PDB file of C-alpha atoms and ligand atoms in Angstrom:
ATOM      1  CA  MET A   1      -0.620   1.915  19.797  1.00  0.00           C
ATOM      2  CA  GLY A   2      -2.512   1.617  17.068  1.00  0.00           C
ATOM      3  CA  HIS A   3      -1.982   0.575  13.480  1.00  0.00           C
ATOM      4  CA  ILE A   4       1.115   1.903  10.883  1.00  0.00           C
ATOM      5  CA  TRP A   5      -0.469   1.687   7.734  1.00  0.00           C
ATOM      6  CA  LEU A   6       1.991   2.317   4.210  1.00  0.00           C
ATOM      7  CA  ILE A   7       0.288   3.540   1.945  1.00  0.00           C
ATOM      8  CA  GLY A   8       2.080   4.940  -1.423  1.00  0.00           C
ATOM      9  CA  MET A   9       2.489   3.816  -5.579  1.00  0.00           C
ATOM     10  CA  MET A  10       3.332   0.139  -6.415  1.00  0.00           C
ATOM     11  CA  GLY A  11       7.188  -0.020  -6.174  1.00  0.00           C
ATOM     12  CA  SER A  12       7.007   2.215  -2.812  1.00  0.00           C
ATOM     13  CA  GLY A  13       8.185  -0.454  -0.916  1.00  0.00           C
ATOM     14  CA  LYS A  14       5.377  -0.912   1.471  1.00  0.00           C
ATOM     15  CA  SER A  15       5.321  -4.874   1.527  1.00  0.00           C
ATOM     16  CA  THR A  16       8.995  -5.541   2.018  1.00  0.00           C
ATOM     17  CA  VAL A  17       9.182  -2.704   4.237  1.00  0.00           C
ATOM     18  CA  GLY A  18       5.932  -3.007   6.491  1.00  0.00           C
ATOM     19  CA  ARG A  19       7.072  -7.119   6.857  1.00  0.00           C
ATOM     20  CA  LEU A  20      10.223  -6.047   8.134  1.00  0.00           C
ATOM     21  CA  LEU A  21       9.070  -3.296  10.593  1.00  0.00           C
ATOM     22  CA  ALA A  22       6.605  -5.859  11.921  1.00  0.00           C
ATOM     23  CA  ASP A  23       9.297  -8.115  12.554  1.00  0.00           C
ATOM     24  CA  ARG A  24      11.141  -5.388  14.469  1.00  0.00           C
ATOM     25  CA  LEU A  25       8.833  -4.133  16.258  1.00  0.00           C
ATOM     26  CA  GLY A  26       7.350  -7.947  17.471  1.00  0.00           C
ATOM     27  CA  ARG A  27       3.857  -6.896  15.924  1.00  0.00           C
ATOM     28  CA  PRO A  28       1.687  -8.698  13.416  1.00  0.00           C
ATOM     29  CA  PHE A  29       1.804  -7.439   9.777  1.00  0.00           C
ATOM     30  CA  TYR A  30      -0.588  -7.367   7.765  1.00  0.00           C
ATOM     31  CA  ASP A  31      -1.349  -6.823   3.522  1.00  0.00           C
ATOM     32  CA  THR A  32      -4.145  -5.688   2.344  1.00  0.00           C
ATOM     33  CA  ASP A  33      -4.142  -7.580  -1.105  1.00  0.00           C
ATOM     34  CA  ALA A  34      -3.136 -10.481   0.304  1.00  0.00           C
ATOM     35  CA  ILE A  35      -6.454 -10.481   2.465  1.00  0.00           C
ATOM     36  CA  ILE A  36      -8.254  -9.713  -0.277  1.00  0.00           C
ATOM     37  CA  GLU A  37      -5.971 -12.976  -2.476  1.00  0.00           C
ATOM     38  CA  ARG A  38      -6.761 -15.306   0.344  1.00  0.00           C
ATOM     39  CA  SER A  39     -10.886 -14.440   1.332  1.00  0.00           C
ATOM     40  CA  SER A  40     -11.439 -14.465  -2.272  1.00  0.00           C
ATOM     41  CA  GLY A  41      -8.797 -17.363  -3.526  1.00  0.00           C
ATOM     42  CA  SER A  42      -7.924 -15.614  -6.393  1.00  0.00           C
ATOM     43  CA  SER A  43      -5.049 -13.407  -7.831  1.00  0.00           C
ATOM     44  CA  ILE A  44      -4.943  -9.990  -7.879  1.00  0.00           C
ATOM     45  CA  ALA A  45      -4.594  -9.543 -11.468  1.00  0.00           C
ATOM     46  CA  GLU A  46      -7.500 -12.663 -11.519  1.00  0.00           C
ATOM     47  CA  ILE A  47      -9.624 -10.321  -9.708  1.00  0.00           C
ATOM     48  CA  PHE A  48      -9.364  -7.779 -12.330  1.00  0.00           C
ATOM     49  CA  GLU A  49      -9.719  -9.572 -15.280  1.00  0.00           C
ATOM     50  CA  HIS A  50     -12.828 -11.475 -14.175  1.00  0.00           C
ATOM     51  CA  SER A  51     -14.772  -9.473 -12.176  1.00  0.00           C
ATOM     52  CA  GLY A  52     -13.073  -5.401 -12.965  1.00  0.00           C
ATOM     53  CA  GLU A  53     -11.553  -3.415 -10.977  1.00  0.00           C
ATOM     54  CA  ALA A  54     -14.972  -1.765  -8.875  1.00  0.00           C
ATOM     55  CA  ALA A  55     -15.316  -5.486  -7.508  1.00  0.00           C
ATOM     56  CA  PHE A  56     -11.835  -5.703  -6.462  1.00  0.00           C
ATOM     57  CA  ARG A  57     -12.071  -1.997  -4.549  1.00  0.00           C
ATOM     58  CA  GLU A  58     -14.793  -3.046  -2.683  1.00  0.00           C
ATOM     59  CA  ARG A  59     -13.384  -5.757  -1.622  1.00  0.00           C
ATOM     60  CA  GLU A  60     -10.419  -3.477  -0.833  1.00  0.00           C
ATOM     61  CA  ARG A  61     -12.467  -2.068   1.387  1.00  0.00           C
ATOM     62  CA  ALA A  62     -13.691  -4.572   3.052  1.00  0.00           C
ATOM     63  CA  ALA A  63      -9.878  -5.548   4.132  1.00  0.00           C
ATOM     64  CA  ILE A  64      -8.585  -2.619   5.002  1.00  0.00           C
ATOM     65  CA  ALA A  65     -12.274  -2.285   7.511  1.00  0.00           C
ATOM     66  CA  GLU A  66     -11.145  -5.871   8.650  1.00  0.00           C
ATOM     67  CA  VAL A  67      -7.350  -5.037   8.765  1.00  0.00           C
ATOM     68  CA  ALA A  68      -8.670  -1.614  10.816  1.00  0.00           C
ATOM     69  CA  VAL A  69      -9.891  -3.609  14.303  1.00  0.00           C
ATOM     70  CA  ALA A  70      -7.740  -6.258  14.397  1.00  0.00           C
ATOM     71  CA  PRO A  71      -4.554  -6.268  16.633  1.00  0.00           C
ATOM     72  CA  SER A  72      -2.508  -3.782  16.437  1.00  0.00           C
ATOM     73  CA  GLY A  73       0.215  -4.092  13.659  1.00  0.00           C
ATOM     74  CA  VAL A  74       1.924  -2.980  10.325  1.00  0.00           C
ATOM     75  CA  VAL A  75      -0.019  -2.995   7.197  1.00  0.00           C
ATOM     76  CA  ALA A  76       0.652  -2.401   3.684  1.00  0.00           C
ATOM     77  CA  ALA A  77      -1.849  -0.935   1.949  1.00  0.00           C
ATOM     78  CA  GLY A  78      -2.871  -1.564  -1.935  1.00  0.00           C
ATOM     79  CA  GLY A  79      -1.888   1.223  -3.760  1.00  0.00           C
ATOM     80  CA  GLY A  80      -5.198   2.945  -4.678  1.00  0.00           C
ATOM     81  CA  ALA A  81      -6.171   2.075  -1.068  1.00  0.00           C
ATOM     82  CA  VAL A  82      -6.488   6.369  -0.748  1.00  0.00           C
ATOM     83  CA  LEU A  83      -8.660   6.751  -3.295  1.00  0.00           C
ATOM     84  CA  ASP A  84     -11.752   5.895  -1.297  1.00  0.00           C
ATOM     85  CA  VAL A  85     -12.461   8.273   1.728  1.00  0.00           C
ATOM     86  CA  LEU A  86     -13.830   5.474   3.741  1.00  0.00           C
ATOM     87  CA  ASN A  87     -10.893   3.608   3.791  1.00  0.00           C
ATOM     88  CA  VAL A  88      -8.944   6.831   4.718  1.00  0.00           C
ATOM     89  CA  ASP A  89     -11.215   7.504   7.388  1.00  0.00           C
ATOM     90  CA  ALA A  90     -10.437   3.872   8.762  1.00  0.00           C
ATOM     91  CA  MET A  91      -7.005   4.594   8.692  1.00  0.00           C
ATOM     92  CA  LYS A  92      -7.078   7.397  10.176  1.00  0.00           C
ATOM     93  CA  ALA A  93      -8.892   5.978  12.817  1.00  0.00           C
ATOM     94  CA  SER A  94      -6.977   2.986  13.927  1.00  0.00           C
ATOM     95  CA  GLY A  95      -3.271   4.499  13.836  1.00  0.00           C
ATOM     96  CA  SER A  96      -0.677   6.494  12.285  1.00  0.00           C
ATOM     97  CA  VAL A  97      -1.083   6.684   7.908  1.00  0.00           C
ATOM     98  CA  VAL A  98       3.070   7.077   6.489  1.00  0.00           C
ATOM     99  CA  LEU A  99       3.147   7.325   2.669  1.00  0.00           C
ATOM    100  CA  LEU A 100       6.216   6.068   0.994  1.00  0.00           C
ATOM    101  CA  THR A 101       7.960   8.130  -1.812  1.00  0.00           C
ATOM    102  CA  ALA A 102      10.126   7.069  -4.405  1.00  0.00           C
ATOM    103  CA  ASP A 103      11.412   8.799  -7.569  1.00  0.00           C
ATOM    104  CA  ALA A 104       9.960   7.655 -10.864  1.00  0.00           C
ATOM    105  CA  GLY A 105      13.007   5.958 -11.694  1.00  0.00           C
ATOM    106  CA  ILE A 106      13.323   3.837  -8.642  1.00  0.00           C
ATOM    107  CA  LEU A 107       9.199   2.750  -8.811  1.00  0.00           C
ATOM    108  CA  ALA A 108       9.139   1.583 -12.578  1.00  0.00           C
ATOM    109  CA  ALA A 109      12.321  -0.429 -11.925  1.00  0.00           C
ATOM    110  CA  ARG A 110      10.979  -2.087  -9.060  1.00  0.00           C
ATOM    111  CA  VAL A 111       7.739  -3.175 -10.749  1.00  0.00           C
ATOM    112  CA  ALA A 112       9.358  -4.009 -14.033  1.00  0.00           C
ATOM    113  CA  GLY A 113       7.509  -6.841 -15.900  1.00  0.00           C
ATOM    114  CA  ALA A 114       5.382  -7.183 -12.760  1.00  0.00           C
ATOM    115  CA  ALA A 115       2.415  -9.866 -14.259  1.00  0.00           C
ATOM    116  CA  ASP A 116       0.789  -9.213 -10.702  1.00  0.00           C
ATOM    117  CA  ARG A 117      -0.357  -5.516 -11.138  1.00  0.00           C
ATOM    118  CA  PRO A 118      -2.927  -5.410 -13.823  1.00  0.00           C
ATOM    119  CA  LEU A 119      -3.321  -1.403 -14.033  1.00  0.00           C
ATOM    120  CA  LEU A 120       0.202  -1.214 -15.239  1.00  0.00           C
ATOM    121  CA  SER A 121       0.038  -4.555 -17.736  1.00  0.00           C
ATOM    122  CA  GLU A 122      -0.945  -2.602 -20.626  1.00  0.00           C
ATOM    123  CA  SER A 123       0.529   0.814 -19.757  1.00  0.00           C
ATOM    124  CA  GLY A 124       3.812   0.016 -18.046  1.00  0.00           C
ATOM    125  CA  ASP A 125       6.180   3.107 -16.970  1.00  0.00           C
ATOM    126  CA  ARG A 126       4.209   5.726 -18.747  1.00  0.00           C
ATOM    127  CA  GLY A 127       0.906   4.329 -16.742  1.00  0.00           C
ATOM    128  CA  LEU A 128       3.139   4.106 -13.610  1.00  0.00           C
ATOM    129  CA  ARG A 129       3.288   7.929 -14.259  1.00  0.00           C
ATOM    130  CA  ALA A 130      -0.201   8.612 -14.756  1.00  0.00           C
ATOM    131  CA  ILE A 131      -1.421   6.868 -12.187  1.00  0.00           C
ATOM    132  CA  GLU A 132       1.405   9.096  -9.732  1.00  0.00           C
ATOM    133  CA  ARG A 133       0.115  12.315 -10.923  1.00  0.00           C
ATOM    134  CA  ALA A 134      -3.549  11.973 -10.568  1.00  0.00           C
ATOM    135  CA  ARG A 135      -2.501  10.500  -7.067  1.00  0.00           C
ATOM    136  CA  ALA A 136      -0.826  12.240  -5.260  1.00  0.00           C
ATOM    137  CA  ALA A 137      -3.575  14.990  -3.625  1.00  0.00           C
ATOM    138  CA  PHE A 138      -4.867  11.528  -2.456  1.00  0.00           C
ATOM    139  CA  TYR A 139      -1.673  10.515  -1.285  1.00  0.00           C
ATOM    140  CA  ARG A 140      -0.228  14.105   1.057  1.00  0.00           C
ATOM    141  CA  ALA A 141      -4.082  14.332   1.748  1.00  0.00           C
ATOM    142  CA  ALA A 142      -4.136  10.818   3.589  1.00  0.00           C
ATOM    143  CA  ALA A 143      -0.432  11.075   5.466  1.00  0.00           C
ATOM    144  CA  ASP A 144       0.573  12.107   9.104  1.00  0.00           C
ATOM    145  CA  ALA A 145       4.074  11.433   7.344  1.00  0.00           C
ATOM    146  CA  VAL A 146       5.966  11.540   4.035  1.00  0.00           C
ATOM    147  CA  VAL A 147       9.052   9.185   4.117  1.00  0.00           C
ATOM    148  CA  ASP A 148      11.517   8.908   1.281  1.00  0.00           C
ATOM    149  CA  ALA A 149      11.624   5.061   0.180  1.00  0.00           C
ATOM    150  CA  ASN A 150      14.684   5.690  -2.688  1.00  0.00           C
ATOM    151  CA  GLY A 151      17.153   3.598  -0.552  1.00  0.00           C
ATOM    152  CA  SER A 152      17.665  -0.015   0.527  1.00  0.00           C
ATOM    153  CA  ILE A 153      15.047  -2.131   3.001  1.00  0.00           C
ATOM    154  CA  GLY A 154      16.537  -1.461   6.099  1.00  0.00           C
ATOM    155  CA  THR A 155      17.558   2.263   5.547  1.00  0.00           C
ATOM    156  CA  VAL A 156      13.215   2.933   4.519  1.00  0.00           C
ATOM    157  CA  THR A 157      12.364   1.150   7.317  1.00  0.00           C
ATOM    158  CA  ASP A 158      14.626   2.861   9.730  1.00  0.00           C
ATOM    159  CA  ARG A 159      12.950   6.615   8.424  1.00  0.00           C
ATOM    160  CA  VAL A 160       9.840   4.444   8.795  1.00  0.00           C
ATOM    161  CA  GLU A 161      10.065   4.041  12.481  1.00  0.00           C
ATOM    162  CA  ALA A 162      12.245   7.100  13.389  1.00  0.00           C
ATOM    163  CA  ALA A 163       8.717   9.325  11.576  1.00  0.00           C
ATOM    164  CA  CYS A 164       6.067   7.175  13.552  1.00  0.00           C
ATOM    165  CA  ASN A 165       8.506   7.256  16.824  1.00  0.00           C
ATOM    166  CA  VAL A 166       8.507   3.337  17.612  1.00  0.00           C
ATOM    167  CA  SER A 167      12.132   2.922  17.537  1.00  0.00           C
TER     168      SER A 167
HETATM  169  C1  LIG B   1      -3.323  -1.008  -7.528  1.00  0.00           C
HETATM  170  C2  LIG B   1      -1.920  -1.799  -6.569  1.00  0.00           C
HETATM  171  C3  LIG B   1      -1.669  -3.149  -6.106  1.00  0.00           C
HETATM  172  C4  LIG B   1      -3.246  -3.768  -5.986  1.00  0.00           C
HETATM  173  C5  LIG B   1      -3.455  -3.427  -7.241  1.00  0.00           C
HETATM  174  C6  LIG B   1      -4.587  -2.097  -7.676  1.00  0.00           C
HETATM  175  C7  LIG B   1      -2.709   0.218  -6.882  1.00  0.00           C
HETATM  176  O1  LIG B   1      -0.788  -2.832  -4.850  1.00  0.00           O
HETATM  177  O2  LIG B   1      -3.265  -3.404  -4.536  1.00  0.00           O
HETATM  178  O3  LIG B   1      -3.243  -4.159  -8.185  1.00  0.00           O
HETATM  179  O4  LIG B   1      -4.394   0.516  -7.741  1.00  0.00           O
HETATM  180  O5  LIG B   1      -1.844   1.381  -7.236  1.00  0.00           O
HETATM  181  P1  LIG B   1       0.776  -2.584  -4.337  1.00  0.00           P
HETATM  182  O6  LIG B   1       0.636  -1.144  -4.024  1.00  0.00           O
HETATM  183  O7  LIG B   1       0.852  -3.223  -3.006  1.00  0.00           O
HETATM  184  O8  LIG B   1       1.418  -3.193  -5.611  1.00  0.00           O
END
């Protein structure tokens, strides 16, 4: 069985749902942001601030390539990972890609005041909506399945399990 890759906007629940799903399935959980932070010894915000977004994206590509060949599990990919076709190819070659979607108001509430999300630190909710619009086609193209991520963590995790036929 391959990986279950969770993609979607900041605040869609990739990390919380991913961790719970991995627990339920008894499989490893990977979070590409956490891998980048561990390997670089800096927070995502620090990487953006000191090295810029392009440097962050390079590290993200390396993290995704590394996870793609790791033992099968559940992966929370950073929200912007789908912008790079190499990342999408690596995801598709190593498992199924599940898009978590949630209403704009829910995303905004979940990321409210997030100091660790540099893309939003200046633009807030308005920025979140603009980013979502710009990325919508990338998310849809990458996804093997789309799951409604409005709702509790447990409910969303049930839906991902059903979508992947792993329950
Ligand atoms: C980003 C999302 C973040 C993180 C970085 C950039 C994005 O991850 O990778 O701040 O471009 O949407 P989450 O989606 O886990 O918040």
